[in-house]
Amino acid sequence: MLVIAGVALALWAVSCLTMVLLASRLPDGLMRQVAEFLPSCVTTARTLRRHPDVPRRAKIALLVAVVWVVSPIDLLPEFLPVIGPLDDVVAVILLLRYAARSIPREVVLAAWPSDPRLLLRLLGQDRTAPSAG
Protein backbone atom coordinates (compact mmCIF):
# COMPACT_ATOMS: atom_id res chain seq x y z
CA MET A 1 0.00 0.00 0.00
CA LEU A 2 2.86 2.39 0.81
CA VAL A 3 4.48 1.63 -2.54
CA ILE A 4 1.26 2.52 -4.38
CA ALA A 5 0.95 5.74 -2.38
CA GLY A 6 4.59 6.60 -3.12
CA VAL A 7 4.17 5.95 -6.84
CA ALA A 8 0.97 8.03 -6.91
CA LEU A 9 2.70 10.90 -5.11
CA ALA A 10 5.67 10.72 -7.49
CA LEU A 11 3.37 10.74 -10.54
CA TRP A 12 1.49 13.72 -9.11
CA ALA A 13 4.76 15.63 -8.53
CA VAL A 14 6.03 14.82 -12.02
CA SER A 15 2.74 15.94 -13.59
CA CYS A 16 2.84 19.24 -11.66
CA LEU A 17 6.43 19.86 -12.72
CA THR A 18 5.60 19.01 -16.33
CA MET A 19 2.66 21.41 -16.30
CA VAL A 20 4.85 24.24 -14.97
CA LEU A 21 7.58 23.57 -17.55
CA LEU A 22 5.12 23.35 -20.44
CA ALA A 23 3.29 26.48 -19.29
CA SER A 24 6.50 28.47 -19.63
CA ARG A 25 6.65 27.47 -23.33
CA LEU A 26 3.11 28.57 -24.19
CA PRO A 27 2.69 31.81 -26.16
CA ASP A 28 1.37 34.82 -24.29
CA GLY A 29 -2.38 34.72 -23.84
CA LEU A 30 -5.25 33.17 -21.93
CA MET A 31 -4.00 29.56 -22.03
CA ARG A 32 -0.65 30.59 -20.55
CA GLN A 33 -2.39 32.58 -17.81
CA VAL A 34 -4.62 29.61 -16.96
CA ALA A 35 -1.64 27.23 -16.81
CA GLU A 36 0.35 29.65 -14.63
CA PHE A 37 -2.54 30.57 -12.33
CA LEU A 38 -2.15 28.12 -9.42
CA PRO A 39 1.66 28.20 -9.40
CA SER A 40 1.49 32.03 -9.41
CA CYS A 41 -0.99 32.00 -6.54
CA VAL A 42 1.21 29.70 -4.47
CA THR A 43 4.30 31.82 -5.19
CA THR A 44 2.39 34.99 -4.27
CA ALA A 45 1.06 33.48 -1.05
CA ARG A 46 4.52 32.29 -0.02
CA THR A 47 6.03 35.71 -0.76
CA LEU A 48 3.31 37.61 1.08
CA ARG A 49 3.56 35.37 4.15
CA ARG A 50 7.10 36.69 4.68
CA HIS A 51 6.25 40.36 4.05
CA PRO A 52 6.15 42.63 7.14
CA ASP A 53 3.16 44.70 5.87
CA VAL A 54 0.86 41.68 5.79
CA PRO A 55 -1.37 41.30 8.87
CA ARG A 56 -1.50 38.01 10.77
CA ARG A 57 -5.05 37.07 9.65
CA ALA A 58 -4.02 37.52 6.01
CA LYS A 59 -0.91 35.38 6.58
CA ILE A 60 -3.09 32.63 8.03
CA ALA A 61 -5.45 32.78 5.03
CA LEU A 62 -2.46 32.59 2.68
CA LEU A 63 -1.05 29.61 4.57
CA VAL A 64 -4.40 27.82 4.26
CA ALA A 65 -4.39 28.55 0.50
CA VAL A 66 -0.92 27.04 0.04
CA VAL A 67 -1.76 23.99 2.16
CA TRP A 68 -5.03 23.53 0.25
CA VAL A 69 -3.22 23.45 -3.10
CA VAL A 70 -0.38 21.15 -2.09
CA SER A 71 -2.57 18.80 -0.05
CA PRO A 72 -3.34 15.51 -1.79
CA ILE A 73 -6.77 15.45 -0.08
CA ASP A 74 -9.38 17.32 -2.13
CA LEU A 75 -13.12 17.80 -2.22
CA LEU A 76 -13.00 16.85 -5.90
CA PRO A 77 -10.41 14.24 -6.95
CA GLU A 78 -7.75 15.66 -9.29
CA PHE A 79 -8.19 12.89 -11.85
CA LEU A 80 -11.66 14.18 -12.82
CA PRO A 81 -11.27 16.09 -16.09
CA VAL A 82 -11.81 19.86 -15.91
CA ILE A 83 -13.52 19.89 -12.50
CA GLY A 84 -10.71 18.07 -10.65
CA PRO A 85 -8.60 21.17 -9.94
CA LEU A 86 -11.70 23.35 -9.57
CA ASP A 87 -11.84 23.12 -5.77
CA ASP A 88 -8.20 24.23 -5.59
CA VAL A 89 -8.84 27.22 -7.84
CA VAL A 90 -11.98 28.33 -5.99
CA ALA A 91 -10.36 27.97 -2.57
CA VAL A 92 -7.26 29.88 -3.65
CA ILE A 93 -9.29 32.68 -5.24
CA LEU A 94 -11.46 33.14 -2.15
CA LEU A 95 -8.54 33.02 0.27
CA LEU A 96 -6.37 35.33 -1.84
CA ARG A 97 -9.20 37.86 -2.19
CA TYR A 98 -9.84 37.70 1.56
CA ALA A 99 -6.16 38.25 2.37
CA ALA A 100 -5.74 41.00 -0.24
CA ARG A 101 -8.41 43.15 1.43
CA SER A 102 -6.01 43.91 4.28
CA ILE A 103 -2.78 44.10 2.27
CA PRO A 104 -1.68 47.22 0.36
CA ARG A 105 -2.45 46.67 -3.33
CA GLU A 106 1.11 47.50 -4.44
CA VAL A 107 2.49 44.82 -2.09
CA VAL A 108 0.17 42.19 -3.60
CA LEU A 109 1.07 43.25 -7.15
CA ALA A 110 4.79 43.15 -6.37
CA ALA A 111 4.45 39.55 -5.12
CA TRP A 112 2.57 38.34 -8.25
CA PRO A 113 5.13 36.63 -10.56
CA SER A 114 3.19 36.69 -13.84
CA ASP A 115 0.95 39.06 -15.81
CA PRO A 116 -0.71 41.41 -13.28
CA ARG A 117 -3.88 41.82 -15.40
CA LEU A 118 -5.18 38.44 -14.24
CA LEU A 119 -4.53 39.31 -10.59
CA LEU A 120 -6.21 42.70 -10.95
CA ARG A 121 -9.27 41.05 -12.46
CA LEU A 122 -9.27 38.47 -9.67
CA LEU A 123 -9.02 41.04 -6.88
CA GLY A 124 -11.51 43.50 -8.31
CA GLN A 125 -11.55 47.21 -7.68
CA ASP A 126 -9.23 48.55 -4.99
CA ARG A 127 -11.53 49.89 -2.25
CA THR A 128 -8.72 51.86 -0.63
CA ALA A 129 -7.96 53.87 -3.77
CA PRO A 130 -9.87 57.11 -4.37
CA SER A 131 -12.63 56.61 -6.92
CA ALA A 132 -12.81 58.66 -10.10
CA GLY A 133 -16.28 59.91 -10.14
PDB file of C-alpha atoms in Angstrom:
ATOM      1  CA  MET A   1       0.000   0.000   0.000  1.00  0.00           C
ATOM      2  CA  LEU A   2       2.859   2.389   0.814  1.00  0.00           C
ATOM      3  CA  VAL A   3       4.481   1.632  -2.541  1.00  0.00           C
ATOM      4  CA  ILE A   4       1.263   2.521  -4.377  1.00  0.00           C
ATOM      5  CA  ALA A   5       0.952   5.739  -2.384  1.00  0.00           C
ATOM      6  CA  GLY A   6       4.592   6.600  -3.123  1.00  0.00           C
ATOM      7  CA  VAL A   7       4.165   5.952  -6.842  1.00  0.00           C
ATOM      8  CA  ALA A   8       0.966   8.027  -6.909  1.00  0.00           C
ATOM      9  CA  LEU A   9       2.704  10.902  -5.109  1.00  0.00           C
ATOM     10  CA  ALA A  10       5.673  10.723  -7.491  1.00  0.00           C
ATOM     11  CA  LEU A  11       3.370  10.744 -10.536  1.00  0.00           C
ATOM     12  CA  TRP A  12       1.489  13.723  -9.113  1.00  0.00           C
ATOM     13  CA  ALA A  13       4.756  15.628  -8.527  1.00  0.00           C
ATOM     14  CA  VAL A  14       6.028  14.821 -12.021  1.00  0.00           C
ATOM     15  CA  SER A  15       2.741  15.936 -13.589  1.00  0.00           C
ATOM     16  CA  CYS A  16       2.842  19.237 -11.657  1.00  0.00           C
ATOM     17  CA  LEU A  17       6.434  19.863 -12.720  1.00  0.00           C
ATOM     18  CA  THR A  18       5.603  19.014 -16.325  1.00  0.00           C
ATOM     19  CA  MET A  19       2.655  21.411 -16.297  1.00  0.00           C
ATOM     20  CA  VAL A  20       4.846  24.235 -14.971  1.00  0.00           C
ATOM     21  CA  LEU A  21       7.579  23.572 -17.553  1.00  0.00           C
ATOM     22  CA  LEU A  22       5.119  23.347 -20.436  1.00  0.00           C
ATOM     23  CA  ALA A  23       3.295  26.477 -19.293  1.00  0.00           C
ATOM     24  CA  SER A  24       6.500  28.469 -19.633  1.00  0.00           C
ATOM     25  CA  ARG A  25       6.655  27.475 -23.332  1.00  0.00           C
ATOM     26  CA  LEU A  26       3.113  28.565 -24.190  1.00  0.00           C
ATOM     27  CA  PRO A  27       2.691  31.808 -26.160  1.00  0.00           C
ATOM     28  CA  ASP A  28       1.369  34.819 -24.287  1.00  0.00           C
ATOM     29  CA  GLY A  29      -2.378  34.716 -23.839  1.00  0.00           C
ATOM     30  CA  LEU A  30      -5.246  33.174 -21.929  1.00  0.00           C
ATOM     31  CA  MET A  31      -3.999  29.561 -22.032  1.00  0.00           C
ATOM     32  CA  ARG A  32      -0.652  30.589 -20.551  1.00  0.00           C
ATOM     33  CA  GLN A  33      -2.388  32.578 -17.810  1.00  0.00           C
ATOM     34  CA  VAL A  34      -4.617  29.609 -16.955  1.00  0.00           C
ATOM     35  CA  ALA A  35      -1.639  27.228 -16.814  1.00  0.00           C
ATOM     36  CA  GLU A  36       0.347  29.652 -14.634  1.00  0.00           C
ATOM     37  CA  PHE A  37      -2.540  30.572 -12.331  1.00  0.00           C
ATOM     38  CA  LEU A  38      -2.152  28.122  -9.424  1.00  0.00           C
ATOM     39  CA  PRO A  39       1.663  28.203  -9.398  1.00  0.00           C
ATOM     40  CA  SER A  40       1.494  32.030  -9.414  1.00  0.00           C
ATOM     41  CA  CYS A  41      -0.994  31.996  -6.535  1.00  0.00           C
ATOM     42  CA  VAL A  42       1.213  29.696  -4.469  1.00  0.00           C
ATOM     43  CA  THR A  43       4.299  31.824  -5.188  1.00  0.00           C
ATOM     44  CA  THR A  44       2.393  34.993  -4.273  1.00  0.00           C
ATOM     45  CA  ALA A  45       1.062  33.484  -1.050  1.00  0.00           C
ATOM     46  CA  ARG A  46       4.520  32.285  -0.019  1.00  0.00           C
ATOM     47  CA  THR A  47       6.030  35.705  -0.757  1.00  0.00           C
ATOM     48  CA  LEU A  48       3.305  37.614   1.082  1.00  0.00           C
ATOM     49  CA  ARG A  49       3.560  35.374   4.146  1.00  0.00           C
ATOM     50  CA  ARG A  50       7.104  36.695   4.680  1.00  0.00           C
ATOM     51  CA  HIS A  51       6.246  40.359   4.050  1.00  0.00           C
ATOM     52  CA  PRO A  52       6.151  42.628   7.141  1.00  0.00           C
ATOM     53  CA  ASP A  53       3.162  44.698   5.875  1.00  0.00           C
ATOM     54  CA  VAL A  54       0.861  41.675   5.788  1.00  0.00           C
ATOM     55  CA  PRO A  55      -1.368  41.299   8.869  1.00  0.00           C
ATOM     56  CA  ARG A  56      -1.504  38.014  10.770  1.00  0.00           C
ATOM     57  CA  ARG A  57      -5.046  37.071   9.645  1.00  0.00           C
ATOM     58  CA  ALA A  58      -4.020  37.517   6.013  1.00  0.00           C
ATOM     59  CA  LYS A  59      -0.910  35.378   6.578  1.00  0.00           C
ATOM     60  CA  ILE A  60      -3.093  32.627   8.034  1.00  0.00           C
ATOM     61  CA  ALA A  61      -5.446  32.776   5.031  1.00  0.00           C
ATOM     62  CA  LEU A  62      -2.456  32.587   2.676  1.00  0.00           C
ATOM     63  CA  LEU A  63      -1.053  29.607   4.571  1.00  0.00           C
ATOM     64  CA  VAL A  64      -4.400  27.822   4.258  1.00  0.00           C
ATOM     65  CA  ALA A  65      -4.392  28.547   0.497  1.00  0.00           C
ATOM     66  CA  VAL A  66      -0.922  27.039   0.035  1.00  0.00           C
ATOM     67  CA  VAL A  67      -1.756  23.990   2.159  1.00  0.00           C
ATOM     68  CA  TRP A  68      -5.028  23.527   0.251  1.00  0.00           C
ATOM     69  CA  VAL A  69      -3.217  23.451  -3.102  1.00  0.00           C
ATOM     70  CA  VAL A  70      -0.379  21.146  -2.086  1.00  0.00           C
ATOM     71  CA  SER A  71      -2.574  18.803  -0.055  1.00  0.00           C
ATOM     72  CA  PRO A  72      -3.338  15.514  -1.793  1.00  0.00           C
ATOM     73  CA  ILE A  73      -6.770  15.446  -0.083  1.00  0.00           C
ATOM     74  CA  ASP A  74      -9.378  17.323  -2.127  1.00  0.00           C
ATOM     75  CA  LEU A  75     -13.116  17.797  -2.216  1.00  0.00           C
ATOM     76  CA  LEU A  76     -13.001  16.852  -5.902  1.00  0.00           C
ATOM     77  CA  PRO A  77     -10.408  14.244  -6.955  1.00  0.00           C
ATOM     78  CA  GLU A  78      -7.746  15.664  -9.291  1.00  0.00           C
ATOM     79  CA  PHE A  79      -8.195  12.886 -11.854  1.00  0.00           C
ATOM     80  CA  LEU A  80     -11.662  14.182 -12.816  1.00  0.00           C
ATOM     81  CA  PRO A  81     -11.266  16.088 -16.090  1.00  0.00           C
ATOM     82  CA  VAL A  82     -11.812  19.857 -15.911  1.00  0.00           C
ATOM     83  CA  ILE A  83     -13.519  19.889 -12.498  1.00  0.00           C
ATOM     84  CA  GLY A  84     -10.712  18.068 -10.654  1.00  0.00           C
ATOM     85  CA  PRO A  85      -8.601  21.168  -9.941  1.00  0.00           C
ATOM     86  CA  LEU A  86     -11.704  23.349  -9.574  1.00  0.00           C
ATOM     87  CA  ASP A  87     -11.840  23.122  -5.765  1.00  0.00           C
ATOM     88  CA  ASP A  88      -8.198  24.231  -5.586  1.00  0.00           C
ATOM     89  CA  VAL A  89      -8.839  27.224  -7.844  1.00  0.00           C
ATOM     90  CA  VAL A  90     -11.981  28.334  -5.994  1.00  0.00           C
ATOM     91  CA  ALA A  91     -10.360  27.967  -2.572  1.00  0.00           C
ATOM     92  CA  VAL A  92      -7.257  29.885  -3.648  1.00  0.00           C
ATOM     93  CA  ILE A  93      -9.293  32.681  -5.242  1.00  0.00           C
ATOM     94  CA  LEU A  94     -11.461  33.135  -2.154  1.00  0.00           C
ATOM     95  CA  LEU A  95      -8.539  33.021   0.270  1.00  0.00           C
ATOM     96  CA  LEU A  96      -6.370  35.334  -1.838  1.00  0.00           C
ATOM     97  CA  ARG A  97      -9.200  37.856  -2.185  1.00  0.00           C
ATOM     98  CA  TYR A  98      -9.836  37.698   1.560  1.00  0.00           C
ATOM     99  CA  ALA A  99      -6.165  38.249   2.369  1.00  0.00           C
ATOM    100  CA  ALA A 100      -5.735  41.003  -0.241  1.00  0.00           C
ATOM    101  CA  ARG A 101      -8.412  43.152   1.426  1.00  0.00           C
ATOM    102  CA  SER A 102      -6.007  43.908   4.280  1.00  0.00           C
ATOM    103  CA  ILE A 103      -2.779  44.096   2.270  1.00  0.00           C
ATOM    104  CA  PRO A 104      -1.681  47.225   0.361  1.00  0.00           C
ATOM    105  CA  ARG A 105      -2.451  46.668  -3.331  1.00  0.00           C
ATOM    106  CA  GLU A 106       1.108  47.499  -4.438  1.00  0.00           C
ATOM    107  CA  VAL A 107       2.491  44.822  -2.087  1.00  0.00           C
ATOM    108  CA  VAL A 108       0.173  42.193  -3.595  1.00  0.00           C
ATOM    109  CA  LEU A 109       1.073  43.253  -7.148  1.00  0.00           C
ATOM    110  CA  ALA A 110       4.794  43.148  -6.365  1.00  0.00           C
ATOM    111  CA  ALA A 111       4.446  39.555  -5.122  1.00  0.00           C
ATOM    112  CA  TRP A 112       2.571  38.339  -8.248  1.00  0.00           C
ATOM    113  CA  PRO A 113       5.134  36.631 -10.560  1.00  0.00           C
ATOM    114  CA  SER A 114       3.188  36.693 -13.845  1.00  0.00           C
ATOM    115  CA  ASP A 115       0.954  39.062 -15.813  1.00  0.00           C
ATOM    116  CA  PRO A 116      -0.715  41.411 -13.284  1.00  0.00           C
ATOM    117  CA  ARG A 117      -3.877  41.821 -15.399  1.00  0.00           C
ATOM    118  CA  LEU A 118      -5.180  38.445 -14.240  1.00  0.00           C
ATOM    119  CA  LEU A 119      -4.530  39.309 -10.591  1.00  0.00           C
ATOM    120  CA  LEU A 120      -6.207  42.704 -10.946  1.00  0.00           C
ATOM    121  CA  ARG A 121      -9.269  41.047 -12.463  1.00  0.00           C
ATOM    122  CA  LEU A 122      -9.271  38.470  -9.668  1.00  0.00           C
ATOM    123  CA  LEU A 123      -9.016  41.038  -6.877  1.00  0.00           C
ATOM    124  CA  GLY A 124     -11.513  43.504  -8.308  1.00  0.00           C
ATOM    125  CA  GLN A 125     -11.547  47.213  -7.679  1.00  0.00           C
ATOM    126  CA  ASP A 126      -9.227  48.548  -4.986  1.00  0.00           C
ATOM    127  CA  ARG A 127     -11.528  49.895  -2.250  1.00  0.00           C
ATOM    128  CA  THR A 128      -8.719  51.862  -0.627  1.00  0.00           C
ATOM    129  CA  ALA A 129      -7.959  53.869  -3.766  1.00  0.00           C
ATOM    130  CA  PRO A 130      -9.874  57.113  -4.368  1.00  0.00           C
ATOM    131  CA  SER A 131     -12.635  56.610  -6.919  1.00  0.00           C
ATOM    132  CA  ALA A 132     -12.811  58.663 -10.095  1.00  0.00           C
ATOM    133  CA  GLY A 133     -16.279  59.913 -10.144  1.00  0.00           C
TER     134      GLY A 133
END
